[in-house]
Coordinates of C-alpha atoms in Angstrom, one line a residue:
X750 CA 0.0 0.0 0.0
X751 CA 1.5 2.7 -1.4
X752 CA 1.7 5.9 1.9
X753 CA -1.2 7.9 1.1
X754 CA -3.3 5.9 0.3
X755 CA -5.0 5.7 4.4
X756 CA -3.3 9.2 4.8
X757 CA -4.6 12.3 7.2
X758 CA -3.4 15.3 5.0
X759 CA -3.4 18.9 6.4
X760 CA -4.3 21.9 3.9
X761 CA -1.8 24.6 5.0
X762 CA -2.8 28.0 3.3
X763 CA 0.4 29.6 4.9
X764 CA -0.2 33.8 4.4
X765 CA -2.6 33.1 7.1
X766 CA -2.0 29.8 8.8
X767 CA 1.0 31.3 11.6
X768 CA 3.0 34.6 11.3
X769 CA 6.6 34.1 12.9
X770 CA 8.2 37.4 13.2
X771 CA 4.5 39.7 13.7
X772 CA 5.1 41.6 10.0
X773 CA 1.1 40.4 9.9
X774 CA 2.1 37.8 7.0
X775 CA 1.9 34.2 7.6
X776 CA 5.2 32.4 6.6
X777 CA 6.9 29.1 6.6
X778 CA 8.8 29.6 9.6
X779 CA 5.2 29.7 11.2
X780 CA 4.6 26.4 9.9
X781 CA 7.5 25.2 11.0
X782 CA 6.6 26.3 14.6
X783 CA 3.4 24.9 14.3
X784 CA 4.8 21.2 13.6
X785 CA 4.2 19.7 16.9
X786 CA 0.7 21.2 17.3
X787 CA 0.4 19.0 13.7
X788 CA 2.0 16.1 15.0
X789 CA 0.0 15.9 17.8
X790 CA -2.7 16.2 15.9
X791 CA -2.2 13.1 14.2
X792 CA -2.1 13.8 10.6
X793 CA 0.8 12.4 8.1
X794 CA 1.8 14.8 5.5
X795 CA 1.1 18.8 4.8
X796 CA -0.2 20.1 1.8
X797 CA 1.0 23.6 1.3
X798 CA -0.8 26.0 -1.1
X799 CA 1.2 28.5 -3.0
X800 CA 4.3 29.8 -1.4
X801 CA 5.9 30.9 -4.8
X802 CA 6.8 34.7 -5.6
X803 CA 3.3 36.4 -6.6
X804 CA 1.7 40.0 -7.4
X805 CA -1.2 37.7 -4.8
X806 CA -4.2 39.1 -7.3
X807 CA -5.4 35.6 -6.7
X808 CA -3.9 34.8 -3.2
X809 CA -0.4 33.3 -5.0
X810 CA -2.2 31.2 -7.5
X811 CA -0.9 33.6 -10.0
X812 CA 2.8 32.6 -9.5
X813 CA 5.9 34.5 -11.5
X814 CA 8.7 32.2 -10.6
X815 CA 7.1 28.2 -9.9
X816 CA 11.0 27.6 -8.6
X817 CA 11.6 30.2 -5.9
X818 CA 9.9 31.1 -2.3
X819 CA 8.6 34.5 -2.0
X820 CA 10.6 36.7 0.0
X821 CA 8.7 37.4 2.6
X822 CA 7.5 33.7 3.4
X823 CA 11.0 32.9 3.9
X824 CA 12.9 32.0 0.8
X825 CA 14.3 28.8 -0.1
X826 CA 15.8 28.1 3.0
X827 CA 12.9 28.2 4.7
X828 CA 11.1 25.6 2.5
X829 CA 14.1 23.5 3.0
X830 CA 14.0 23.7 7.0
X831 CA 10.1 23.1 6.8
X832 CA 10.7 19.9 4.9
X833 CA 13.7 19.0 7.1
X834 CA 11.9 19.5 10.5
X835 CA 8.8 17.8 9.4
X836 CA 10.7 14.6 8.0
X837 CA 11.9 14.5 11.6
X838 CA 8.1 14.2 13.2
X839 CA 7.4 11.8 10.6
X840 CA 5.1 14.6 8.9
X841 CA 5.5 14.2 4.7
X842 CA 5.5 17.2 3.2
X843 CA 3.2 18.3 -0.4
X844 CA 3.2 21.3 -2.1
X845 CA 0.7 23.0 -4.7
X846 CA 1.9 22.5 -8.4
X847 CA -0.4 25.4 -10.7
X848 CA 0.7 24.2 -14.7
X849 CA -2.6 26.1 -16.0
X850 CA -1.6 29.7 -16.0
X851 CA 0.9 31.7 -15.0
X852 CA 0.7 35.5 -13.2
X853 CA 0.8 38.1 -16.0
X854 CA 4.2 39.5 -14.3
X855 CA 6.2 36.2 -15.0
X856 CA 8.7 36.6 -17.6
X857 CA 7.7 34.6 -20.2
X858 CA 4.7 36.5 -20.5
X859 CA 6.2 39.6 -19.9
X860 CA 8.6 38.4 -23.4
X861 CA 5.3 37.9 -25.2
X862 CA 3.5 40.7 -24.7
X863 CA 7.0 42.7 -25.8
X864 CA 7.4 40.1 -29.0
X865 CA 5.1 40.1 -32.2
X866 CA 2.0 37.7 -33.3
X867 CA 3.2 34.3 -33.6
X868 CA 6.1 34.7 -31.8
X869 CA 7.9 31.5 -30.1
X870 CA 7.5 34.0 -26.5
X871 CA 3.3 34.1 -27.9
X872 CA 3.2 30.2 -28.7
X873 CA 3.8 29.7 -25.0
X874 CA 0.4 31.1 -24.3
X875 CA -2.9 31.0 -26.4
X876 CA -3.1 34.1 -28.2
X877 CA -5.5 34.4 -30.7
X878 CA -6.6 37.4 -33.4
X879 CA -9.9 38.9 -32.4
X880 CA -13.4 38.5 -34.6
X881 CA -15.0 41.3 -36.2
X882 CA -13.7 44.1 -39.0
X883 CA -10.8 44.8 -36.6
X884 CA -10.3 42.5 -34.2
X885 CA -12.2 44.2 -31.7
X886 CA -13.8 40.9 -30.4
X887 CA -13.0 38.0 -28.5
X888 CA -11.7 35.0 -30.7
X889 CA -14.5 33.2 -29.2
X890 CA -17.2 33.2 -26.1
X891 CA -15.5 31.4 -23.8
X892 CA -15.8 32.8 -19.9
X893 CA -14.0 33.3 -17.3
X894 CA -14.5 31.3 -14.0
X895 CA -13.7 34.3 -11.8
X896 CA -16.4 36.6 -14.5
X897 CA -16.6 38.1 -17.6
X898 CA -14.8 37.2 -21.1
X899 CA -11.8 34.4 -21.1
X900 CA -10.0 36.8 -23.6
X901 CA -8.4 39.9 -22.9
X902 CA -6.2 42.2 -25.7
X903 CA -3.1 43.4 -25.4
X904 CA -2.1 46.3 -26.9
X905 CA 0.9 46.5 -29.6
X906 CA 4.0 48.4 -29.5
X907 CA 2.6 50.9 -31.8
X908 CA -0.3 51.8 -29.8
X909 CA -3.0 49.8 -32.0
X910 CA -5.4 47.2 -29.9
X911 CA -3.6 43.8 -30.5
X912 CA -4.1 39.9 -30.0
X913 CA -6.1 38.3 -27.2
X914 CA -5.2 36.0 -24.5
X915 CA -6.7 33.1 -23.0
X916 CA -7.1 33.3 -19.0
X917 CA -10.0 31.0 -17.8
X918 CA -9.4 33.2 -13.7
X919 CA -8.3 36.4 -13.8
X920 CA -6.8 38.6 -16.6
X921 CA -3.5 38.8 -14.5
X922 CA -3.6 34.3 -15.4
X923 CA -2.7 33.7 -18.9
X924 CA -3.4 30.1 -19.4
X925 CA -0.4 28.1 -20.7
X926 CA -0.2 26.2 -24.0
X927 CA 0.3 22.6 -23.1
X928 CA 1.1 21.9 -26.7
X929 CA 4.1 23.6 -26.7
X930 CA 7.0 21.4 -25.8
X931 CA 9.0 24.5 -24.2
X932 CA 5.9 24.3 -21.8
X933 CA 6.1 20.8 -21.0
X934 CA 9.9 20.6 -20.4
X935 CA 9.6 23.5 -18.5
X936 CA 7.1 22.2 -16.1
X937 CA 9.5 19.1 -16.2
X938 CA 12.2 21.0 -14.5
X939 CA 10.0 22.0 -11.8
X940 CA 9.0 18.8 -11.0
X941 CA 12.1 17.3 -10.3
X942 CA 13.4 21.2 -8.8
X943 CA 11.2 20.2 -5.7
X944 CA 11.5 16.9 -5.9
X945 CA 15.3 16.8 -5.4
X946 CA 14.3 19.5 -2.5
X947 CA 12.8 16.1 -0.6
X948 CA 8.7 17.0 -1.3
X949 CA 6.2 13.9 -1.5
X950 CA 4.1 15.1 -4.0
X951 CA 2.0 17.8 -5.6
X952 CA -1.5 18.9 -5.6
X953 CA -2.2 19.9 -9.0
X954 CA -4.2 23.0 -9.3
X955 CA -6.7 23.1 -12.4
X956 CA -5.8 19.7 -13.3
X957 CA -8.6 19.0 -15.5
X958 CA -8.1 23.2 -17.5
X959 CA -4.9 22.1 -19.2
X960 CA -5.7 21.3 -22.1
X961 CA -8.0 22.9 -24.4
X962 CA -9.7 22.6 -28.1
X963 CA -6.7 24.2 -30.3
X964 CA -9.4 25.1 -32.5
X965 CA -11.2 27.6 -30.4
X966 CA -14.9 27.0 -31.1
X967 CA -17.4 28.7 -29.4
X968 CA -18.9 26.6 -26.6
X969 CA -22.6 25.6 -26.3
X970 CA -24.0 27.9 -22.9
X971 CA -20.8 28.7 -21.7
X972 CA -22.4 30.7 -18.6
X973 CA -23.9 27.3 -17.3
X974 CA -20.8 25.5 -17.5
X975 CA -19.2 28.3 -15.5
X976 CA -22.4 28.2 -12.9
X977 CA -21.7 24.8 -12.9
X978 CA -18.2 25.0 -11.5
X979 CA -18.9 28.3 -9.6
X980 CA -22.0 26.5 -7.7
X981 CA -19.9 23.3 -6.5
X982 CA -16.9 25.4 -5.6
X983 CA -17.7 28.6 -4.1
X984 CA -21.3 27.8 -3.0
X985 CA -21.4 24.0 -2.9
X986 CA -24.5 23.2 -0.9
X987 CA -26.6 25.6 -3.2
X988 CA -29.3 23.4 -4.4
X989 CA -28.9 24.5 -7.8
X990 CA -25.3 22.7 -8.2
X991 CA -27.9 19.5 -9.1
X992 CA -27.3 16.8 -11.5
X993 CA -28.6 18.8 -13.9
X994 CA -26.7 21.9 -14.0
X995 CA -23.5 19.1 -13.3
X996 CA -24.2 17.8 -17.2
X997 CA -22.9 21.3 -18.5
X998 CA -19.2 20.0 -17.4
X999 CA -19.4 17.4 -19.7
X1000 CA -18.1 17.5 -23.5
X1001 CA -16.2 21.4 -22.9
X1002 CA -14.1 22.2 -25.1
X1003 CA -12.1 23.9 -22.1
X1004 CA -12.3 21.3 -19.0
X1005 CA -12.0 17.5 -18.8
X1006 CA -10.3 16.5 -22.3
X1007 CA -9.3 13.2 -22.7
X1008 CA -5.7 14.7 -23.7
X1009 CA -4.7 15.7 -20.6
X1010 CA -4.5 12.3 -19.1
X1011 CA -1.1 11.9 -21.6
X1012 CA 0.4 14.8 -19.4
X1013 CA 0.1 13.1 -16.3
X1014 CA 1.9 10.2 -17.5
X1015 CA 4.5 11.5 -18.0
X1016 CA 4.5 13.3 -15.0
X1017 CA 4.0 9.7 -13.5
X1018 CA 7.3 8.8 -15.1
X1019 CA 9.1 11.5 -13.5
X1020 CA 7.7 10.4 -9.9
X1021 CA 9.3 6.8 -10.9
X1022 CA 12.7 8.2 -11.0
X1023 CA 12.8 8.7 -7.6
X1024 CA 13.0 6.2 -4.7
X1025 CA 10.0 7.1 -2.9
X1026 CA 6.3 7.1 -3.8
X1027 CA 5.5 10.8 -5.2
X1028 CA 1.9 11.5 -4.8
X1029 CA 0.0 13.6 -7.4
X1030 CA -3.6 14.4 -6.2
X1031 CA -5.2 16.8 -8.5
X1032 CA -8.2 19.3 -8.4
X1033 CA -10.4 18.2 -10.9
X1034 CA -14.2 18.8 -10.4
X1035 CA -14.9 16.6 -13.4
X1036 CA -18.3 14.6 -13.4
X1037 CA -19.8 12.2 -13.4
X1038 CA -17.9 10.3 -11.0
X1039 CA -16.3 7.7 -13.1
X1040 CA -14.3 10.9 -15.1
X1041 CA -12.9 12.2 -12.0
X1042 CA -11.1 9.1 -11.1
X1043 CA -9.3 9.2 -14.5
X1044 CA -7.3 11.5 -12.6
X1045 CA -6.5 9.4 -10.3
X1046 CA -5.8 6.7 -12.6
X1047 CA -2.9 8.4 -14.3
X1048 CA -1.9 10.7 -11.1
X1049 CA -2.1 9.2 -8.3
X1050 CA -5.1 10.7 -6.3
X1051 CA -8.7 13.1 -6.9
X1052 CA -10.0 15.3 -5.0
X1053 CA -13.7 13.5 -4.2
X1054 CA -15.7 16.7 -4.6
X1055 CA -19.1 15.2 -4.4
X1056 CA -18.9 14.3 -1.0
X1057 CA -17.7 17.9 -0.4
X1058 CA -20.6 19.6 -1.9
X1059 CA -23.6 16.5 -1.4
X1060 CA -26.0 18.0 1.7
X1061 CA -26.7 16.9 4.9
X1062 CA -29.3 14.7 4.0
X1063 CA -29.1 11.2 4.7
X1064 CA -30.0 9.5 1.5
X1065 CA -27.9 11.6 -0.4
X1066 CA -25.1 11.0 2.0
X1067 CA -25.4 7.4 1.7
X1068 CA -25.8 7.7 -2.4
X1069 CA -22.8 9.4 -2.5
X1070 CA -20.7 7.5 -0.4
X1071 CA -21.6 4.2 -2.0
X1072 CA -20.9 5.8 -5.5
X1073 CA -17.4 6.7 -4.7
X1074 CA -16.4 3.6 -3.0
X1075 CA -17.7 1.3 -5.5
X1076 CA -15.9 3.7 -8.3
X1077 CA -12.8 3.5 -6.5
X1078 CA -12.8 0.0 -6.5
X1079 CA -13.4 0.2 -10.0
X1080 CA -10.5 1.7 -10.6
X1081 CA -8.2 0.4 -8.0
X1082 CA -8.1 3.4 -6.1
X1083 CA -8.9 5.0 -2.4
X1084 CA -11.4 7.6 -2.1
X1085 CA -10.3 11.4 -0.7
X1086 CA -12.6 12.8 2.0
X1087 CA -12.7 16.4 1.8
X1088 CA -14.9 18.9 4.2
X1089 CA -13.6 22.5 3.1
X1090 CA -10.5 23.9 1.3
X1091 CA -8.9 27.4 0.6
X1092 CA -11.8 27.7 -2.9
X1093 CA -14.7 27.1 -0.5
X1094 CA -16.8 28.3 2.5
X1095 CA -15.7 26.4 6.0
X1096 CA -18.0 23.7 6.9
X1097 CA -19.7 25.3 10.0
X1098 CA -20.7 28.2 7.9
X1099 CA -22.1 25.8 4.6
X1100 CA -24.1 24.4 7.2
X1101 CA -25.5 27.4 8.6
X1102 CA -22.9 28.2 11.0
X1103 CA -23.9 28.4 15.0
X1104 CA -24.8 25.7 17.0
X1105 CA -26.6 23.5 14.1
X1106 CA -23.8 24.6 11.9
X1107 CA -20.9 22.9 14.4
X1108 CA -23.3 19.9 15.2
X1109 CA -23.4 19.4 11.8
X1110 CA -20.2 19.9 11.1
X1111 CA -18.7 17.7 13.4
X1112 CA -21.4 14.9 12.3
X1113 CA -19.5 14.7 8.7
X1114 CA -15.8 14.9 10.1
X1115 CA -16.9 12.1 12.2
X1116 CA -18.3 10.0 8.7
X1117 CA -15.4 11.4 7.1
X1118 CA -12.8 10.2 8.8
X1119 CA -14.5 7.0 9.4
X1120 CA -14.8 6.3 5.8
X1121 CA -11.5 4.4 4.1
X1122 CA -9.4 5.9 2.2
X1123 CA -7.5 9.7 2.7
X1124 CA -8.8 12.3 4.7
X1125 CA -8.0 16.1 3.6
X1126 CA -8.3 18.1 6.6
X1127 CA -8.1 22.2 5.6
X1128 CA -6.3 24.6 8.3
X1129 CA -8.8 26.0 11.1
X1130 CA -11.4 22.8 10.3
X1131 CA -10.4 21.0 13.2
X1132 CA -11.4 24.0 15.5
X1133 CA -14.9 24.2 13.9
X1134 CA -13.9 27.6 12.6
X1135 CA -16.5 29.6 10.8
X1136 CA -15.8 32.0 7.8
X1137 CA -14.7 35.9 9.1
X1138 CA -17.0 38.7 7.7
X1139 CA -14.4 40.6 5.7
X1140 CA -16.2 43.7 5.0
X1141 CA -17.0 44.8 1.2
X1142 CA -14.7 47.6 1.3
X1143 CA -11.4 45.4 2.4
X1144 CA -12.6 42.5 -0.5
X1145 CA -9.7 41.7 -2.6
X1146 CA -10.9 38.5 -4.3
X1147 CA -11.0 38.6 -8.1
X1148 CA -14.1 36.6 -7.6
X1149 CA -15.9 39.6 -6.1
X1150 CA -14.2 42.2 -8.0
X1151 CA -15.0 40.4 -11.4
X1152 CA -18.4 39.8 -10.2
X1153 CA -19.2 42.9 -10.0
X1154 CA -19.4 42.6 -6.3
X1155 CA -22.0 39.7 -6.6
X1156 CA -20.3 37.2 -5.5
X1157 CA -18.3 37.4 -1.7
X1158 CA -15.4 34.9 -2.8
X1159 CA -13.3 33.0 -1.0
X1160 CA -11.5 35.4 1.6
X1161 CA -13.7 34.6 4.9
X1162 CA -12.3 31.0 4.9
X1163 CA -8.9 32.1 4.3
X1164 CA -8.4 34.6 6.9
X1165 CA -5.7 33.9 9.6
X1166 CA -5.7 31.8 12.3
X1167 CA -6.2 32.2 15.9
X1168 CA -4.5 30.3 17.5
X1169 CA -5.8 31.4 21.1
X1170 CA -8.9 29.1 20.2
X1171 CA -6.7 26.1 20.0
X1172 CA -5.1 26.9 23.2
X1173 CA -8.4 27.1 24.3
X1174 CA -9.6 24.0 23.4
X1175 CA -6.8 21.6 24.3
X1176 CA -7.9 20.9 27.5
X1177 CA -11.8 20.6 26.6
X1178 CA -13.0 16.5 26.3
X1179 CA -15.6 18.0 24.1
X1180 CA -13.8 20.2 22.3
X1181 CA -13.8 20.3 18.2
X1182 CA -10.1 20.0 18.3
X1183 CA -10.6 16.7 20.9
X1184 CA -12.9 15.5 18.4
X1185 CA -10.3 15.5 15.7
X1186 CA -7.4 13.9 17.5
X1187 CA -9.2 10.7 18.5
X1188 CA -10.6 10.5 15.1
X1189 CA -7.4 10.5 13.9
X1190 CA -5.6 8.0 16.4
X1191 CA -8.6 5.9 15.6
X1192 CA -7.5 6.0 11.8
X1193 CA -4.1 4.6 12.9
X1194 CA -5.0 2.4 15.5
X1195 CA -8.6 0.8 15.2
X1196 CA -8.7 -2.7 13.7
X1197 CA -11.8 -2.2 11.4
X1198 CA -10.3 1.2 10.5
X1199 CA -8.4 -0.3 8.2
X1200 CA -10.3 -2.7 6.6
X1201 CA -10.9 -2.3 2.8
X1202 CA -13.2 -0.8 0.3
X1203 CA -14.9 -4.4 0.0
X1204 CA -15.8 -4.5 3.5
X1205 CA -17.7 -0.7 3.8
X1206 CA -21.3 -0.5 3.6
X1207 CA -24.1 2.5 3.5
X1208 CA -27.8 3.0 3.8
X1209 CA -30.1 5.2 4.7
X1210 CA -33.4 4.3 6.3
X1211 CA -36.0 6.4 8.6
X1212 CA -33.7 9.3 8.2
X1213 CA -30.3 7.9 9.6
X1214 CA -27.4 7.5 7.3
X1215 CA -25.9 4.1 8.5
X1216 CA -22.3 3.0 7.5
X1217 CA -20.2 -0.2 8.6
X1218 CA -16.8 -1.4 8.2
X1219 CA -16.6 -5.0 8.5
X1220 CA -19.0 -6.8 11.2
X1221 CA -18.0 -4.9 14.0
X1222 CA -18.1 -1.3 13.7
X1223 CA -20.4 1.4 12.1
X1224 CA -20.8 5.1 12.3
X1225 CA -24.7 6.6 12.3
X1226 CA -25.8 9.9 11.2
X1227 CA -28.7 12.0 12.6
X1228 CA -29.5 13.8 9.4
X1229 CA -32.8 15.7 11.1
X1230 CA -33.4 18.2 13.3
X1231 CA -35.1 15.9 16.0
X1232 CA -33.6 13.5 18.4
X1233 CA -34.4 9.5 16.8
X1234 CA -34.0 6.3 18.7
X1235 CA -31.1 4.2 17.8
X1236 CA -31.0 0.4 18.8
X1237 CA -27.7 -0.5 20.3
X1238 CA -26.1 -4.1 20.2
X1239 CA -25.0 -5.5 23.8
X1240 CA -21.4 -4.5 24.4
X1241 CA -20.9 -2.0 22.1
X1242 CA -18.9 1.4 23.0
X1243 CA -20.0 4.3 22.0
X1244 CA -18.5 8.0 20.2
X1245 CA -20.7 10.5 20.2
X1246 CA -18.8 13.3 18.9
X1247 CA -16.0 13.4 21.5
X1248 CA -17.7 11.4 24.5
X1249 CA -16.9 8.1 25.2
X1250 CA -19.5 5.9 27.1
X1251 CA -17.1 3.3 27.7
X1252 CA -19.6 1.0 30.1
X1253 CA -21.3 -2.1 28.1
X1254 CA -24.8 -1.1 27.2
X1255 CA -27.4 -3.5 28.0
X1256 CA -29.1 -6.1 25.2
X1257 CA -31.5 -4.2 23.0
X1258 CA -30.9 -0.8 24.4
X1259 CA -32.1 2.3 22.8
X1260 CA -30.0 5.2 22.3
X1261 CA -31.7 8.7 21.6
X1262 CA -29.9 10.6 19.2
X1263 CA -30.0 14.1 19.0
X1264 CA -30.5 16.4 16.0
X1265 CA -27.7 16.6 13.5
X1266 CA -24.9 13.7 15.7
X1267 CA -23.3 11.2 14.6
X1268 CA -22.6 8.4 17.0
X1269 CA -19.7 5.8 16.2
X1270 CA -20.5 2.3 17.8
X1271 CA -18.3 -0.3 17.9
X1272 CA -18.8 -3.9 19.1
X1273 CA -15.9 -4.8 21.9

């Protein structure tokens, strides 16, 4: 069994995760010092999100050098001391790969803007001529994810309105030509750049956006694929992100090409040279199910979305859950349970936020991390954070700027830390953070825990989602918002959230379970 493949993973997003020297900027270093909180945590490898020199329009996804550290996270040396001191806790350390686009400031783009149209420097990107009597519009109507046209035109040396560019985010993203071999070789270097610097593996941003139909056609209701992918990201429990609107993913001439699959490959031959397992888990929100985990096929891992986004419902719950697992096995994988990331509302807050909000909350890390395969655990989750209300005048995200100010983005779950609350909740039984850490030392230790895909089983009936792994042990889910009666075996012990009734119960017992809890009972 290849490492992360029953792995607890923790999202760092490190401009706000800790801040070392009080400059107000989360860094590395503050990672670093945060190693033993992780360790005792119980999770097995880091995922860090963009630490790479940035102009940070889209929170250092729009990278200008994919082989440095920005300055003021530390440099290289701090990367190198991060990886160093978490080798020595046993911690693995990931970092975010982005081989879609590029910030408009790095220097190959910089070089095409300055060169002429099909320039080698242009071939790099997608630049197109524009439609109409003077190329005054977009070569076609593709849209941006983050709002507006996909196309943007530059302006030529001599002052006349020029090509357009391809940026599926913001116009400061120029999307890269993965048919151009300089682009591939490139991306080749970096690979094996951090991989001689000791990382584990990458989580690939946009994995399913690189390549794209080289003939540019206009794309049937663009606006609806874009919902599509805006709904289960940025709003994911909006009812509207159904089956339905999901279809509009399908067939793009922009996401989810079969071709991309041939870039991972080779990727996959890169990993081999080394003498460790490299993971590659990649962000693809592809559908239906069976096309996301082609991306786990030729990278490693997928990022399960539809259990991030599926509601708090029972029967969905359990519809979901049994999709994934029996696709996985399907393709001889392990599912990846993910709550929340850096692209999405924090869990709490999906679900309402408040009291219901937590219960709820707590409920699916409980399933989650009960369920086989990887858990993906994203910074502040395991408090039961909420999102912050950043006010509309201090909004940076392209999202809301590009919206129009529609849309709030992504800032609220990707404000910093504090870290008072964890201090705060160490020495709580029932704290959030309690909850997490004997979840996660019942991933490494409990028998049925790690028992396979075969052996897991879900329903739902009168309203409880019911899930069992092996004969012994099962996790059940409240989904309602009224307490329901719950037989219990003779000798079983009980989890409810972070309580342990550790006295046999007696034969044919009833348990009343309160509104949105999940109760974990196993059979001693």
């Amino acid at each position: 069994m290849k490492w992360w493949q029953n792995a607890a993973v923790y999202q760092v997003y490190p401009r706000s995760f800790n801040d070392s020297n009080l400059d107000g900027i989360g860094d590395l270093p503050g990672v670093n010092q945060k190693l033993d909180y992780l360790a005792d945590l119980g999770i097995d490898a880091i995922w860090i999100s963009p630490f790479y020199p940035s102009p940070l329009i889209d929170g250092g996804y729009d990278i200008s050098d994919p082989r440095d550290v920005a300055s003021d996270l530390g440099g290289l040396k701090a990367i190198d001391e991060l990886i160093a001191s978490a080798k020595s806790k046993g911690i693995k350390v990931i970092i975010d790969l982005v081989p879609n686009h590029v910030s408009s400031k790095h220097e190959w783009f910089i070089e095409a803007i300055e060169s002429s149209p099909g320039s080698a420097a242009r071939k790099r990107f997608h630049f197109q001529d524009g439609k109409g009597e003077n190329g005054e519009l977009p070569p076609n109507n593709w849209i941006s994810l983050f709002g507006g046209p996909a196309w943007t035109q530059v302006v030529d040396a001599n002052g006349n309105p020029g090509q357009w560019y391809l940026h599926l985010f913001d116009k400061s993203q120029p999307d890269l030509n993965w048919t151009n071999q300089e682009v591939i070789f490139d991306f080749d270097q970096t690979l094996r750049f951090w991989l001689d610097r000791g990382v584990a593996g990458f989580r690939v941003d946009v994995a399913l956006g690189l390549c794209k139909d080289m003939n540019y056609p206009d794309d049937h209701e663009p606006q609806k694929r874009v919902d599509a992918i805006r709904l289960d990201l940025y709003d994911p429990l909006n009812q509207e992100a159904s089956e339905a609107i999901r279809n509009y993913l399908i067939n793009s001439p922009i996401f989810d090409r079969d071709e991309v699959h041939e870039i991972y490959r080779r990727w996959q031959r890169i990993f081999a040279e080394y003498d460790r397992d490299v993971l590659g888990v990649a962000e693809a929100w592809a559908y239906p199910t069976n096309r996301a985990m082609e991306y786990a096929k030729s990278l490693g891992q997928v990022f399960n979305f539809d259990f991030m986004v599926t509601p708090f419902d029972s029967e969905v719950l359990a519809k979901t859950i049994a999709q994934i697992v029996e696709t996985s096995i399907q393709y001889s994988s392990t599912p990846t349970w993910v709550l929340s990331n850096h692209d999405a509302s924090r869990v709490v807050s999906r679900f309402g936020g408040g009291a219901d909000g937590l219960a709820k909350a707590r409920s699916m890390a409980m399933l989650a991390h009960f369920l086989p395969g990887s858990i993906y655990v994203y910074q502040g989750e395991e408090l039961g954070l909420e999102d912050v209300q950043i006010p509309p005048q201090d909004r940076k995200d392209p999202i809301w700027i590009n919206s129009g100010n529609t849309q709030t983005g992504r800032e609220g779950a990707r404000a910093p830390i504090t870290w008072s609350l964890a201090a705060d909740q160490e020495g709580e039984p029932l704290s959030t953070l309690n909850l997490y850490q004997r979840l996660l030392d019942l991933r490494r230790t409990h028998p049925a825990w790690k028992t396979g895909l075969g052996q897991t089983m879900c329903r739902a009936e009168n309203a409880l989602l019911d899930v069992s792994r092996g004969q012994s042990t099962r996790c059940i889910v409240n989904t309602t918002d009224r307490p329901i009666d719950v037989p219990v075996r003779p000798a079983e012990t009980v989890l409810a959230h972070s309580s342990i009734l550790s006295d046999p119960e007696p034969a044919n017992a009833m348990m009343k379970l309160p509104k949105f809890t999940a109760v974990i009972l196993d059979k001693r």
